[in-house]
Amino acid sequence: MRLAGKRALVTGGRQGIGRGIVEAFRREGAAVTTCGRGPRPDNLPDDVIWYPLDVADADAVEKLASATDGTDILVNNAGVQVENTVANSTDADWEAVIGTNCRGVFNLCRAYVPRMPEGSSIINIGSISGRVADPSMALYNASKAFVHGLTRSIAVDHGPKIRCNAICPGWIETGMLDAGFELASDPAAAREDALARHAVRRFGRPEDIASMAVWLASDEAAFATGQLFTVDGGMTAASPLNPGLF
Amino acid sequence: MKLEGKTALVTGGRGGIGRAIVSRFLREGARVYAADLTPEGSLARHDDDGSIFVKLDVTQEADAVAALEQVASEAGQLDILVNAAGTEIEKTIEETSLEEWNLSFAVNVTGTFLASKHSLPLMRKAAASGASASIINFGSYDGFIADPGLAAYCATKGAVHALTRAMACDHGPEGIRVNAICPGYVDTPMLQSFFTGDGSGAGGKSIDQLQQAVRDVHPMRTFGTPEDIANLVNWLASDEARYASGQLWVLDGGLSAQVQQMKL
């Protein structure tokens, strides 16, 4: 029970990576609160507190922060993905991606940093896409690079009181990944090609990311701050120009 | 007990960081081979901690072969290899002799190459039995950004980073994960010799003042301990890290997250 006695807030815990982190934190003994747009999911365990919240709404975030005391672990996981190049992106795309992925993380950090106790840990979900560009994902890539930069700033400005790190997941089996493959002319072939680019020959699962989040949230990571931790099955370690794939 | 039933070999296993890794692995239930030049290692003392000492000069292929033969005959397989043996020459390239340059590469790069190469057959056996086999190399934050007067060291650590990615690419499909940990300033005999080795560069500061100045540059305002490093080695060695491969894991108290000149 590596998180016994700790209180955690995980944004976007309805499904996918966020839900994986909620479940892993529970198993390690943390008291977990999560939130998302819309009503409480039916299958959320009873001991997990749910708040309906749009992280882009600064007033609502501030209200939640003032009502919740002593949060030791904040995971900024809520995120949206819009597939578009810069040239094709609309104002609505900008509002959706930047509103949730950038302003949402900022809103949460601004509201919680002053209220978090000594020794707290903030974990932002960045992305390998914030370090190397995924095609036709311009605003998403940029929003994740924003998260990476904000992570370092919080670590530098608010250490030693608060540690702040980001996890950069690779391709994780969630609805977002399937939506990506559907864009390809041959989704099955795209999936095969993507698998061949992973040293471990599989995509990630939410629990792969959750196990890193548990470590970063725990006191074992007491010297880890300001860093981006990539967990991607080895994908970004290999050159995209792999002649074996042509 | 995250490493129960696993066998580990730690090179530099009697040194500062290596000894903390050996002791953590033992607590987690692993059978541990601590390989080093002498049982005392750089800490100049011997502890009977329950590890098995193996005499290993990582620059000598015959030593590596003999060490792995011992592991093969006693344990039959190897789940975890930690390449923690390392050396540091505190000089610019102009001051560095060819012998010093060659020694840096022999220990830090060739040593990692030799121990890994001769471990692979035993690690494939471990992977074939269903668990994930894990090699953990020692890079450094100096492999990303240069510390002054450490040219050969920076270069060897950059080489270890690239070798880590190459090994992960080549041996991932065999079930072997390869990662490197990139420590910043960790309180070890190597760091102490870095501070005391050349006090003249300290601008009139005492060694204590110099150390405090270096601590103050860190967002966490402290050096790391060998145990901090062992915490991450333990995670990477365990099956919890089964999807982590090919990465360079910086653990430096936030030092390299900031754009800041070291003012010594």
Coordinates of C-alpha atoms in Angstrom, one line a residue:
Chain A
M1 CA 0.0 0.0 0.0
R2 CA 2.4 2.7 -1.2
L3 CA -0.2 5.5 -1.1
A4 CA -1.9 4.8 2.2
G5 CA -3.1 7.9 3.9
K6 CA -2.7 10.1 0.8
R7 CA -5.5 11.9 -1.0
A8 CA -5.6 12.1 -4.8
L9 CA -7.5 14.0 -7.4
V10 CA -7.4 12.5 -10.9
T11 CA -9.1 14.5 -13.6
G12 CA -10.8 12.6 -16.4
G13 CA -11.4 9.3 -14.5
R14 CA -14.4 8.2 -16.6
Q15 CA -12.4 5.9 -18.8
G16 CA -9.0 5.0 -20.4
I17 CA -5.8 6.1 -18.7
G18 CA -7.6 8.2 -16.1
R19 CA -9.7 5.3 -14.9
G20 CA -6.6 3.0 -14.8
I21 CA -4.9 5.5 -12.5
V22 CA -8.0 5.8 -10.3
E23 CA -8.0 2.1 -9.9
A24 CA -4.3 1.7 -9.2
F25 CA -4.3 4.6 -6.6
R26 CA -7.3 2.9 -4.9
R27 CA -5.4 -0.4 -4.7
E28 CA -2.4 1.4 -3.2
G29 CA -4.6 2.8 -0.4
A30 CA -5.2 6.4 -1.5
A31 CA -8.5 8.2 -1.0
V32 CA -9.4 9.0 -4.6
T33 CA -11.6 11.8 -6.1
T34 CA -12.1 12.0 -9.8
C35 CA -14.1 14.2 -12.1
G36 CA -15.3 14.6 -15.7
R37 CA -18.0 16.2 -17.8
G38 CA -21.4 14.7 -17.2
P39 CA -22.9 12.4 -14.6
R40 CA -21.1 9.8 -12.4
P41 CA -20.2 6.7 -14.4
D42 CA -22.3 3.7 -13.3
N43 CA -19.3 1.4 -12.8
L44 CA -17.2 3.7 -10.7
P45 CA -16.4 2.1 -7.3
D46 CA -18.5 3.5 -4.5
D47 CA -15.5 4.7 -2.5
V48 CA -14.4 7.0 -5.3
I49 CA -15.8 10.5 -5.1
W50 CA -17.1 11.9 -8.4
Y51 CA -17.5 15.6 -9.3
P52 CA -19.1 16.7 -12.6
L53 CA -16.5 19.2 -13.8
D54 CA -15.3 20.8 -17.0
V55 CA -11.6 21.5 -16.3
A56 CA -11.7 24.4 -18.8
D57 CA -14.1 26.3 -16.4
A58 CA -11.8 28.2 -14.1
D59 CA -14.6 29.2 -11.7
A60 CA -15.8 25.6 -11.3
V61 CA -12.2 24.4 -10.7
E62 CA -11.7 27.0 -8.0
K63 CA -15.0 26.1 -6.4
L64 CA -13.9 22.4 -6.3
A65 CA -10.4 23.3 -4.9
S66 CA -11.9 25.4 -2.1
A67 CA -14.2 22.5 -1.1
T68 CA -11.5 19.8 -1.1
D69 CA -8.8 19.9 1.6
G70 CA -5.4 18.4 1.8
T71 CA -5.0 16.9 -1.7
D72 CA -1.4 15.3 -1.8
I73 CA -1.6 14.0 -5.3
L74 CA -3.0 15.8 -8.4
V75 CA -3.1 14.0 -11.7
N76 CA -4.0 16.2 -14.7
N77 CA -5.2 13.5 -17.0
A78 CA -8.3 15.0 -18.7
G79 CA -7.5 15.6 -22.3
V80 CA -9.1 15.8 -25.8
Q81 CA -7.7 15.0 -29.2
V82 CA -8.7 16.6 -32.5
E83 CA -7.2 15.3 -35.7
N84 CA -6.3 18.2 -37.9
T85 CA -3.4 20.1 -39.4
V86 CA -2.9 23.8 -38.5
A87 CA -4.4 24.9 -41.9
N88 CA -7.6 22.9 -41.3
S89 CA -8.1 23.6 -37.6
T90 CA -11.2 25.7 -36.8
D91 CA -11.7 28.1 -33.8
A92 CA -13.9 25.4 -32.3
D93 CA -10.9 22.9 -32.5
W94 CA -8.7 25.5 -30.8
E95 CA -11.2 26.0 -28.0
A96 CA -11.7 22.3 -27.5
V97 CA -8.0 21.3 -27.4
I98 CA -6.4 24.3 -25.8
G99 CA -9.4 24.8 -23.4
T100 CA -9.1 21.3 -21.9
N101 CA -5.4 20.3 -22.5
C102 CA -3.8 23.6 -21.7
R103 CA -6.2 25.9 -19.8
G104 CA -7.6 22.9 -17.9
V105 CA -4.1 21.9 -16.6
F106 CA -3.4 25.5 -15.7
N107 CA -6.7 25.9 -13.9
L108 CA -6.1 22.9 -11.8
C109 CA -2.5 23.7 -10.9
R110 CA -3.3 27.3 -10.1
A111 CA -6.1 26.3 -7.8
Y112 CA -4.4 23.4 -6.1
V113 CA -0.7 24.4 -5.8
P114 CA -1.3 26.9 -2.9
R115 CA -3.5 24.4 -1.1
M116 CA -1.3 21.3 -1.4
P117 CA 0.8 20.2 1.6
E118 CA 4.6 19.8 1.8
G119 CA 5.7 16.7 -0.1
S120 CA 2.9 16.7 -2.6
S121 CA 3.2 15.4 -6.1
I122 CA 1.6 16.7 -9.3
I123 CA 1.6 14.3 -12.2
N124 CA 0.6 15.7 -15.6
I125 CA -0.2 13.5 -18.5
G126 CA 1.9 14.7 -21.4
S127 CA 2.5 12.7 -24.5
I128 CA 5.3 11.5 -26.8
S129 CA 3.4 13.8 -29.3
G130 CA 4.7 16.7 -27.3
R131 CA 8.3 15.7 -28.1
V132 CA 7.9 14.4 -31.6
A133 CA 5.1 15.4 -33.9
D134 CA 2.2 13.0 -34.8
P135 CA 1.0 13.9 -38.2
S136 CA -2.3 15.8 -38.5
M137 CA -2.5 16.4 -34.8
A138 CA -1.1 19.9 -34.7
L139 CA -3.0 21.4 -31.8
Y140 CA -2.8 18.3 -29.8
N141 CA 1.0 18.0 -30.2
A142 CA 1.4 21.7 -29.3
S143 CA -1.0 21.4 -26.3
K144 CA 1.1 18.5 -24.9
A145 CA 4.4 20.5 -25.3
F146 CA 2.6 23.2 -23.3
V147 CA 2.0 20.6 -20.6
H148 CA 5.7 19.6 -20.6
G149 CA 6.9 23.1 -20.3
L150 CA 4.4 23.9 -17.5
T151 CA 5.6 20.7 -15.7
R152 CA 9.2 21.9 -15.6
S153 CA 8.1 25.4 -14.5
I154 CA 6.0 24.1 -11.6
A155 CA 8.9 21.9 -10.5
V156 CA 11.3 24.8 -10.5
D157 CA 9.0 27.3 -9.0
H158 CA 7.3 25.2 -6.3
G159 CA 10.0 22.7 -5.3
P160 CA 10.9 21.6 -2.7
K161 CA 7.3 21.8 -1.4
I162 CA 5.8 20.2 -4.5
R163 CA 7.3 17.7 -7.0
C164 CA 5.9 17.9 -10.5
N165 CA 6.5 15.4 -13.3
A166 CA 4.8 14.4 -16.5
I167 CA 4.2 11.0 -18.0
C168 CA 4.4 10.7 -21.7
P169 CA 2.4 7.7 -22.8
G170 CA 2.9 6.2 -26.3
W171 CA 0.1 4.5 -28.1
I172 CA -2.3 3.1 -25.5
E173 CA -5.3 0.9 -26.3
T174 CA -8.1 3.4 -25.7
G175 CA -10.8 4.8 -27.8
M176 CA -8.4 7.6 -28.9
L177 CA -6.1 5.1 -30.5
D178 CA -8.9 3.4 -32.5
A179 CA -10.1 6.7 -33.7
G180 CA -6.5 7.4 -35.0
F181 CA -6.4 4.1 -37.0
E182 CA -9.8 4.8 -38.5
L183 CA -8.3 7.8 -40.3
A184 CA -6.0 5.4 -42.3
S185 CA -7.0 4.2 -45.7
D186 CA -6.4 0.6 -44.5
P187 CA -6.9 0.6 -40.7
A188 CA -5.8 -3.0 -40.3
A189 CA -2.6 -2.5 -42.1
A190 CA -2.0 0.7 -40.1
R191 CA -2.4 -1.2 -36.9
E192 CA 0.1 -3.9 -38.1
D193 CA 2.7 -1.3 -39.1
A194 CA 2.3 0.5 -35.8
L195 CA 2.8 -2.7 -33.8
A196 CA 6.0 -3.4 -35.8
R197 CA 7.4 -0.1 -34.6
H198 CA 7.2 -1.1 -30.9
A199 CA 10.1 -3.0 -29.5
V200 CA 7.8 -4.9 -27.2
R201 CA 5.4 -5.6 -30.1
R202 CA 2.2 -4.5 -28.4
F203 CA 0.4 -1.3 -27.6
G204 CA 0.2 0.0 -24.0
R205 CA -2.6 -0.5 -21.6
P206 CA -3.9 2.0 -19.1
E207 CA -2.4 0.0 -16.2
D208 CA 1.1 0.5 -17.8
I209 CA 0.7 4.2 -17.3
A210 CA -0.9 3.8 -13.9
S211 CA 2.1 1.9 -12.5
M212 CA 4.4 4.8 -13.4
A213 CA 1.8 7.2 -11.9
V214 CA 1.8 5.2 -8.6
W215 CA 5.6 5.4 -8.5
L216 CA 5.7 9.1 -9.1
A217 CA 3.0 9.7 -6.6
S218 CA 4.8 7.7 -3.9
D219 CA 7.5 8.8 -1.6
E220 CA 9.9 6.4 -3.4
A221 CA 10.1 9.1 -6.1
A222 CA 11.1 11.8 -3.6
F223 CA 14.1 12.9 -5.8
A224 CA 12.2 12.9 -9.1
T225 CA 10.9 16.3 -10.2
G226 CA 10.7 18.4 -13.3
Q227 CA 11.0 15.5 -15.7
L228 CA 9.1 13.8 -18.5
F229 CA 8.8 10.1 -18.1
T230 CA 8.1 8.3 -21.4
V231 CA 6.3 4.9 -21.2
D232 CA 5.8 3.8 -24.8
G233 CA 7.0 0.2 -25.3
G234 CA 10.2 1.5 -26.9
M235 CA 8.5 3.3 -29.8
T236 CA 10.3 6.6 -29.7
A237 CA 13.6 5.0 -29.0
A238 CA 13.6 3.7 -32.6
S239 CA 14.1 5.9 -35.7
P240 CA 10.9 6.4 -37.7
L241 CA 13.0 5.6 -40.8
N242 CA 13.2 1.9 -40.0
P243 CA 14.1 0.2 -43.3
G244 CA 12.6 -3.0 -42.0
L245 CA 9.2 -1.4 -42.5
F246 CA 9.5 -0.5 -46.2
Chain B
M1 CA 9.1 -8.3 -2.4
K2 CA 8.9 -7.3 -6.1
L3 CA 11.9 -9.4 -7.2
E4 CA 11.2 -12.7 -5.6
G5 CA 12.6 -15.6 -7.6
K6 CA 14.7 -13.3 -9.8
T7 CA 18.5 -13.4 -10.3
A8 CA 20.4 -10.1 -10.7
L9 CA 24.0 -9.2 -11.5
V10 CA 25.1 -5.7 -10.6
T11 CA 28.5 -4.4 -12.0
G12 CA 30.2 -1.9 -9.8
G13 CA 28.2 -3.7 -7.1
R14 CA 30.5 -2.7 -4.3
G15 CA 30.6 1.0 -5.1
G16 CA 28.3 3.9 -3.9
I17 CA 25.2 3.5 -6.2
G18 CA 25.9 -0.2 -6.9
R19 CA 25.9 -1.1 -3.2
A20 CA 22.5 0.6 -2.7
I21 CA 21.1 -1.3 -5.7
V22 CA 22.4 -4.6 -4.4
S23 CA 21.0 -4.0 -1.0
R24 CA 17.6 -3.0 -2.4
F25 CA 17.5 -6.1 -4.7
L26 CA 18.2 -8.3 -1.7
R27 CA 15.4 -6.7 0.3
E28 CA 13.1 -7.3 -2.7
G29 CA 13.9 -11.0 -2.6
A30 CA 16.3 -11.4 -5.5
R31 CA 19.4 -13.5 -5.6
V32 CA 22.1 -10.9 -6.2
Y33 CA 25.6 -11.2 -7.7
A34 CA 27.7 -8.1 -6.8
A35 CA 30.5 -7.8 -9.3
D36 CA 33.4 -5.5 -8.7
L37 CA 37.2 -5.2 -8.8
T38 CA 37.4 -6.0 -5.0
P39 CA 34.9 -6.9 -2.3
E40 CA 35.6 -3.5 -0.7
G41 CA 35.0 -1.5 -3.9
S42 CA 35.1 2.3 -3.9
L43 CA 33.6 2.5 -0.5
A44 CA 36.7 0.8 0.9
R45 CA 34.8 -1.5 3.2
H46 CA 33.3 -4.9 3.0
D47 CA 29.7 -5.8 4.2
D48 CA 28.5 -9.3 4.4
D49 CA 25.1 -8.3 3.0
G50 CA 24.0 -11.7 1.6
S51 CA 25.1 -10.9 -2.0
I52 CA 27.5 -13.1 -3.9
F53 CA 30.7 -11.3 -4.7
V54 CA 32.1 -11.9 -8.2
K55 CA 35.5 -10.5 -9.2
L56 CA 34.9 -8.5 -12.4
D57 CA 37.1 -6.0 -14.2
V58 CA 34.4 -4.9 -16.7
T59 CA 37.1 -3.9 -19.3
Q60 CA 38.3 -7.6 -19.5
E61 CA 36.2 -9.9 -21.7
A62 CA 37.6 -13.0 -20.0
D63 CA 36.3 -11.6 -16.6
A64 CA 32.9 -11.0 -18.1
V65 CA 32.7 -14.5 -19.6
A66 CA 33.9 -16.1 -16.3
A67 CA 31.3 -14.1 -14.2
L68 CA 28.4 -15.1 -16.5
E69 CA 29.6 -18.7 -16.5
Q70 CA 29.4 -18.6 -12.7
V71 CA 25.9 -17.2 -12.9
A72 CA 24.9 -19.8 -15.5
S73 CA 26.2 -22.8 -13.4
E74 CA 24.7 -21.6 -10.1
A75 CA 21.4 -19.9 -11.2
G76 CA 20.8 -21.1 -14.7
Q77 CA 19.4 -17.8 -15.9
L78 CA 19.7 -14.0 -15.4
D79 CA 16.6 -11.8 -15.0
I80 CA 18.3 -8.4 -14.3
L81 CA 21.6 -6.9 -15.3
V82 CA 22.6 -3.5 -13.9
N83 CA 25.7 -1.9 -15.5
A84 CA 26.6 0.4 -12.7
A85 CA 30.4 0.2 -13.0
G86 CA 31.8 3.6 -14.0
T87 CA 34.7 6.0 -13.9
E88 CA 35.0 9.7 -14.3
I89 CA 38.0 11.7 -15.5
E90 CA 37.7 15.4 -14.6
K91 CA 39.4 17.1 -17.5
T92 CA 38.8 18.9 -20.8
I93 CA 39.8 17.1 -24.0
E94 CA 43.0 19.2 -24.1
E95 CA 44.0 17.9 -20.6
T96 CA 42.9 14.4 -21.2
S97 CA 45.6 11.9 -22.2
L98 CA 44.8 9.1 -24.7
E99 CA 45.3 6.6 -21.9
E100 CA 42.6 8.4 -19.8
W101 CA 40.3 8.7 -22.7
N102 CA 40.6 5.0 -23.5
L103 CA 40.1 4.0 -19.9
S104 CA 36.9 6.1 -19.7
F105 CA 35.5 4.3 -22.7
A106 CA 36.8 0.9 -21.6
V107 CA 35.0 1.1 -18.3
N108 CA 31.8 3.1 -19.1
V109 CA 31.1 1.9 -22.7
T110 CA 33.1 -1.3 -23.4
G111 CA 32.2 -2.5 -19.9
T112 CA 28.5 -2.1 -20.6
F113 CA 28.9 -3.7 -23.9
L114 CA 30.8 -6.8 -22.6
A115 CA 28.6 -7.5 -19.6
S116 CA 25.4 -7.1 -21.7
K117 CA 26.7 -9.1 -24.6
H118 CA 27.7 -12.1 -22.4
S119 CA 24.5 -11.8 -20.4
L120 CA 22.1 -12.1 -23.4
P121 CA 22.0 -15.9 -23.6
L122 CA 21.1 -16.1 -19.9
M123 CA 18.5 -13.3 -20.2
R124 CA 16.8 -14.9 -23.1
K125 CA 16.3 -17.9 -20.9
A126 CA 14.7 -15.7 -18.3
A127 CA 12.5 -14.1 -20.9
A128 CA 11.5 -17.5 -22.3
S129 CA 10.2 -18.5 -18.9
G130 CA 7.6 -15.8 -19.2
A131 CA 9.0 -13.0 -17.0
S132 CA 10.4 -9.8 -18.4
A133 CA 14.2 -9.6 -18.5
S134 CA 15.6 -6.2 -17.8
I135 CA 19.0 -4.5 -18.5
I136 CA 19.6 -1.2 -16.7
N137 CA 22.5 0.9 -17.9
F138 CA 24.0 3.9 -16.3
G139 CA 23.9 7.0 -18.4
S140 CA 24.0 10.5 -16.9
Y141 CA 22.3 13.8 -17.2
D142 CA 25.8 14.7 -18.5
G143 CA 24.9 12.6 -21.6
F144 CA 22.4 15.4 -22.5
I145 CA 24.0 18.6 -21.3
A146 CA 27.7 19.0 -20.6
D147 CA 29.2 19.7 -17.2
P148 CA 32.5 21.7 -17.6
G149 CA 35.7 19.7 -17.4
L150 CA 34.2 16.3 -17.9
A151 CA 34.6 15.8 -21.6
A152 CA 35.4 12.1 -21.8
Y153 CA 32.7 11.4 -19.1
C154 CA 30.0 13.3 -21.1
A155 CA 31.0 11.5 -24.3
T156 CA 30.9 8.0 -22.7
K157 CA 27.5 8.7 -21.2
G158 CA 26.2 9.9 -24.5
A159 CA 27.5 6.6 -26.0
V160 CA 25.7 4.6 -23.2
H161 CA 22.4 6.5 -24.1
A162 CA 22.7 5.6 -27.7
L163 CA 23.7 2.0 -26.9
T164 CA 20.7 1.7 -24.6
R165 CA 18.3 2.6 -27.4
A166 CA 20.1 0.3 -29.9
M167 CA 20.0 -2.7 -27.5
A168 CA 16.3 -2.0 -26.7
C169 CA 15.5 -2.0 -30.4
D170 CA 17.5 -5.2 -31.1
H171 CA 16.5 -7.3 -28.1
G172 CA 13.0 -6.1 -27.3
P173 CA 11.4 -8.7 -29.6
E174 CA 13.3 -11.3 -27.5
G175 CA 11.6 -10.1 -24.3
I176 CA 14.5 -8.1 -23.0
R177 CA 13.9 -4.6 -21.9
V178 CA 16.8 -2.1 -21.9
N179 CA 16.7 1.2 -20.1
A180 CA 19.3 3.7 -18.8
I181 CA 19.1 5.8 -15.6
C182 CA 20.6 9.2 -15.9
P183 CA 21.5 10.4 -12.4
G184 CA 22.4 14.0 -11.6
Y185 CA 24.4 14.8 -8.5
V186 CA 24.3 11.8 -6.2
D187 CA 26.2 11.6 -2.9
T188 CA 28.9 8.9 -3.7
P189 CA 32.6 8.5 -3.5
M190 CA 32.7 9.7 -7.1
L191 CA 31.0 12.9 -6.3
Q192 CA 33.2 13.5 -3.3
S193 CA 36.3 13.1 -5.4
F194 CA 34.7 15.5 -7.9
F195 CA 34.5 18.2 -5.2
T196 CA 37.9 17.5 -3.5
G197 CA 39.8 16.7 -6.6
D198 CA 40.3 20.2 -7.7
G199 CA 39.3 22.8 -5.1
S200 CA 41.1 25.5 -7.1
G201 CA 38.2 25.9 -9.5
A202 CA 35.9 26.9 -6.6
G203 CA 36.5 30.7 -6.7
G204 CA 37.9 30.8 -3.1
K205 CA 35.0 28.7 -1.7
S206 CA 35.6 25.9 0.8
I207 CA 34.5 22.5 -0.3
D208 CA 31.4 22.7 2.1
Q209 CA 30.4 26.1 0.5
L210 CA 30.9 24.7 -2.9
Q211 CA 28.7 21.7 -2.2
Q212 CA 26.0 23.9 -0.7
A213 CA 26.2 26.1 -3.8
V214 CA 25.6 23.1 -6.0
R215 CA 22.7 21.9 -3.8
D216 CA 21.1 25.3 -4.1
V217 CA 21.0 25.1 -7.9
H218 CA 18.8 22.1 -7.6
P219 CA 15.0 22.7 -7.4
M220 CA 14.9 20.1 -4.6
R221 CA 17.9 21.9 -2.9
T222 CA 19.7 18.6 -2.2
F223 CA 21.9 15.9 -3.9
G224 CA 20.3 12.6 -4.5
T225 CA 21.2 9.5 -2.4
P226 CA 22.2 6.1 -3.8
E227 CA 18.9 4.9 -2.4
D228 CA 17.0 7.4 -4.6
I229 CA 18.6 5.8 -7.6
A230 CA 18.0 2.3 -6.3
N231 CA 14.3 3.1 -6.0
L232 CA 14.1 3.7 -9.8
V233 CA 16.4 0.7 -10.6
N234 CA 14.1 -1.4 -8.6
W235 CA 11.0 -0.3 -10.5
L236 CA 12.7 -0.8 -13.9
A237 CA 13.9 -4.2 -12.8
S238 CA 10.4 -5.3 -11.7
D239 CA 7.6 -6.6 -13.8
E240 CA 5.6 -3.4 -13.1
A241 CA 7.9 -1.8 -15.7
R242 CA 7.1 -4.4 -18.3
Y243 CA 6.2 -1.8 -21.0
A244 CA 9.2 0.5 -20.2
S245 CA 12.0 0.0 -22.7
G246 CA 14.5 2.0 -24.7
Q247 CA 14.3 5.1 -22.5
L248 CA 16.7 7.3 -20.6
W249 CA 15.3 8.0 -17.1
V250 CA 16.7 11.3 -15.7
L251 CA 16.7 11.4 -11.9
D252 CA 18.4 14.6 -10.8
G253 CA 16.2 16.5 -8.3
G254 CA 15.0 18.7 -11.1
L255 CA 18.5 20.0 -12.1
S256 CA 18.3 19.6 -15.8
A257 CA 14.6 20.8 -16.0
Q258 CA 15.8 24.3 -15.7
V259 CA 17.8 26.7 -17.9
Q260 CA 20.4 27.8 -15.4
Q261 CA 24.1 28.3 -15.4
M262 CA 26.0 26.5 -12.7
K263 CA 27.6 29.4 -10.7
L264 CA 30.5 27.8 -8.9

